[in-house]
């Protein structure tokens, strides 16, 4: 079991037990099978980004609420130390540099999109906002049937409590920094 799978396993089990939910209950709430939830809790499976979003949304917690660990007073975080979450066959890589913590209302992610890659995100909790800074390539956000093209050096802010799609909009790699703010 890698370190990230262990953290996810501990957090999911802790959240479930604190709320006195069975695996069946969590499965009904999230749309993730009971067997998959059990495998995640035992550290036998590394969940995909899509599965983590389903769990977080179903449990009404932040995405990185499943990834949080105790914090130090000051810490330099090397990209090599952060286990990426992969989507789109590994062409969409999400690095949770600053996972959600219950004392803050945000999480900060570094995301790399290879040419042609895309990731579909379900609606987040009501009031959730995303702030995205594009620092390499060009990024396309699709939400409410509209496509927003954002080039390197520019940023976009939007209400993330509706389905949305992230996409690399150019021939080269795209890198973004995303801050997700949770109203609750």
C-alpha positions as CSV (number, residue, x, y, z in Angstrom):
1,X,0.0,0.0,0.0
2,X,1.4,3.4,-0.9
3,X,1.3,6.3,1.5
4,X,-1.6,8.1,-0.2
5,X,-3.7,4.9,-0.3
6,X,-3.0,4.5,3.5
7,X,-4.1,8.1,4.2
8,X,-7.3,7.6,2.1
9,X,-8.0,4.3,3.9
10,X,-7.6,5.8,7.3
11,X,-9.7,8.9,6.6
12,X,-12.6,7.0,4.9
13,X,-12.7,4.5,7.8
14,X,-12.6,7.3,10.4
15,X,-15.3,9.3,8.7
16,X,-17.6,6.2,8.3
17,X,-17.1,5.2,12.0
18,X,-17.5,8.7,13.4
19,X,-20.9,8.9,11.6
20,X,-21.8,5.2,12.5
21,X,-22.4,4.4,8.8
22,X,-22.1,0.9,7.4
23,X,-20.4,0.2,4.1
24,X,-23.9,-0.3,2.7
25,X,-24.9,3.1,3.8
26,X,-21.8,4.8,2.4
27,X,-22.3,2.9,-0.9
28,X,-25.9,4.2,-1.1
29,X,-24.7,7.7,-0.4
30,X,-21.9,7.7,-2.9
31,X,-22.8,5.3,-5.7
32,X,-19.5,3.5,-5.1
33,X,-19.9,-0.3,-4.5
34,X,-19.6,-1.8,-1.1
35,X,-16.8,-4.0,-2.2
36,X,-14.8,-1.1,-3.7
37,X,-15.3,0.9,-0.5
38,X,-14.0,-2.1,1.5
39,X,-11.0,-2.5,-0.7
40,X,-10.2,1.3,-0.3
41,X,-10.5,1.1,3.5
42,X,-8.2,-1.9,3.6
43,X,-5.7,-0.2,1.3
44,X,-6.1,-2.9,-1.3
45,X,-7.2,-0.4,-4.0
46,X,-6.0,3.1,-5.0
47,X,-9.2,4.9,-6.0
48,X,-9.4,7.0,-9.2
49,X,-10.0,10.7,-9.1
50,X,-13.6,10.1,-10.3
51,X,-14.2,7.6,-7.4
52,X,-12.7,10.0,-4.8
53,X,-15.0,12.8,-6.1
54,X,-18.1,10.4,-5.9
55,X,-17.1,9.5,-2.3
56,X,-16.5,13.1,-1.3
57,X,-19.6,14.4,-2.9
58,X,-21.8,11.6,-1.4
59,X,-20.4,12.2,2.1
60,X,-20.7,16.0,1.7
61,X,-17.0,16.6,2.4
62,X,-14.2,18.2,0.4
63,X,-12.3,16.2,-2.2
64,X,-9.1,16.4,-0.2
65,X,-10.9,15.7,3.1
66,X,-10.1,12.1,2.2
67,X,-6.4,13.1,1.7
68,X,-5.7,15.3,4.7
69,X,-3.1,14.4,7.2
70,X,-1.8,16.1,10.4
71,X,0.0,19.3,9.6
72,X,3.4,20.6,10.7
73,X,4.2,24.2,11.7
74,X,6.1,24.9,8.5
75,X,6.9,22.5,5.8
76,X,8.4,22.6,2.3
77,X,6.6,20.2,0.0
78,X,8.5,18.8,-2.9
79,X,6.5,17.6,-5.9
80,X,8.4,14.3,-5.7
81,X,6.8,13.8,-2.3
82,X,3.3,14.3,-3.5
83,X,1.6,11.2,-5.0
84,X,-0.4,12.3,-8.0
85,X,-3.9,11.1,-8.6
86,X,-4.3,10.0,-12.2
87,X,-7.2,10.2,-14.7
88,X,-7.6,9.9,-18.4
89,X,-5.0,7.0,-18.6
90,X,-2.4,9.0,-16.7
91,X,-2.6,12.0,-19.0
92,X,-4.3,14.1,-16.3
93,X,-2.3,14.3,-13.1
94,X,-3.6,16.0,-9.9
95,X,-1.1,16.7,-7.1
96,X,-2.8,17.6,-3.8
97,X,-0.1,20.0,-2.5
98,X,-2.4,21.5,0.2
99,X,-5.3,19.1,1.0
100,X,-8.4,20.4,2.6
101,X,-8.2,20.7,6.4
102,X,-11.2,21.2,8.7
103,X,-9.8,24.5,10.0
104,X,-9.6,26.0,6.4
105,X,-12.2,26.2,3.7
106,X,-9.9,25.5,0.8
107,X,-7.6,23.1,-0.9
108,X,-4.8,23.8,-3.4
109,X,-3.9,21.5,-6.3
110,X,-1.3,21.4,-9.0
111,X,-2.7,19.8,-12.2
112,X,-0.9,18.7,-15.3
113,X,-2.8,17.9,-18.5
114,X,-1.0,16.3,-21.5
115,X,-2.1,17.2,-25.0
116,X,-5.7,16.0,-25.7
117,X,-6.4,15.1,-22.0
118,X,-9.6,16.0,-20.2
119,X,-11.3,15.2,-16.9
120,X,-15.0,15.4,-16.1
121,X,-15.9,16.6,-12.6
122,X,-19.3,16.2,-11.0
123,X,-20.9,19.2,-9.2
124,X,-19.4,20.0,-5.9
125,X,-21.3,21.1,-2.8
126,X,-23.5,24.2,-3.1
127,X,-21.4,27.4,-2.9
128,X,-18.2,25.8,-3.9
129,X,-15.9,28.0,-6.0
130,X,-12.8,27.2,-8.0
131,X,-9.9,29.6,-8.8
132,X,-7.6,28.4,-11.5
133,X,-4.3,30.0,-12.6
134,X,-2.8,28.7,-15.9
135,X,0.9,28.9,-15.8
136,X,1.8,26.8,-18.9
137,X,-0.1,26.0,-22.1
138,X,-3.8,26.7,-22.5
139,X,-6.7,25.5,-20.5
140,X,-10.3,25.0,-21.4
141,X,-13.1,24.9,-18.8
142,X,-16.5,23.7,-19.9
143,X,-19.4,24.5,-17.7
144,X,-23.1,25.2,-18.3
145,X,-22.5,24.3,-22.0
146,X,-20.0,27.1,-22.5
147,X,-16.2,26.7,-23.2
148,X,-13.9,29.2,-21.6
149,X,-10.3,29.3,-23.1
150,X,-7.6,30.5,-20.7
151,X,-4.0,31.0,-21.8
152,X,-0.8,30.9,-19.7
153,X,-0.5,33.9,-17.4
154,X,-4.3,34.2,-17.0
155,X,-6.8,32.9,-14.6
156,X,-10.5,31.9,-14.3
157,X,-12.9,31.8,-11.3
158,X,-16.3,30.0,-11.4
159,X,-19.0,28.4,-9.4
160,X,-18.1,24.7,-9.2
161,X,-21.4,23.5,-7.8
162,X,-22.4,22.3,-11.2
163,X,-20.8,19.7,-13.5
164,X,-17.7,20.9,-15.3
165,X,-14.9,19.6,-17.6
166,X,-11.2,20.4,-17.6
167,X,-9.3,20.1,-20.9
168,X,-6.0,20.8,-22.4
169,X,-6.7,23.3,-25.2
170,X,-3.4,23.2,-27.1
171,X,-0.7,21.0,-28.6
172,X,1.7,21.2,-25.7
173,X,1.4,20.4,-22.0
174,X,-0.8,22.5,-19.8
175,X,-0.1,23.2,-16.1
176,X,-2.5,24.9,-13.7
177,X,-2.8,25.7,-10.0
178,X,-6.3,25.3,-8.6
179,X,-7.7,26.6,-5.4
180,X,-11.1,25.1,-4.4
181,X,-13.0,27.1,-1.8
182,X,-15.8,25.4,0.1
183,X,-18.4,27.7,1.5
184,X,-19.4,25.2,4.3
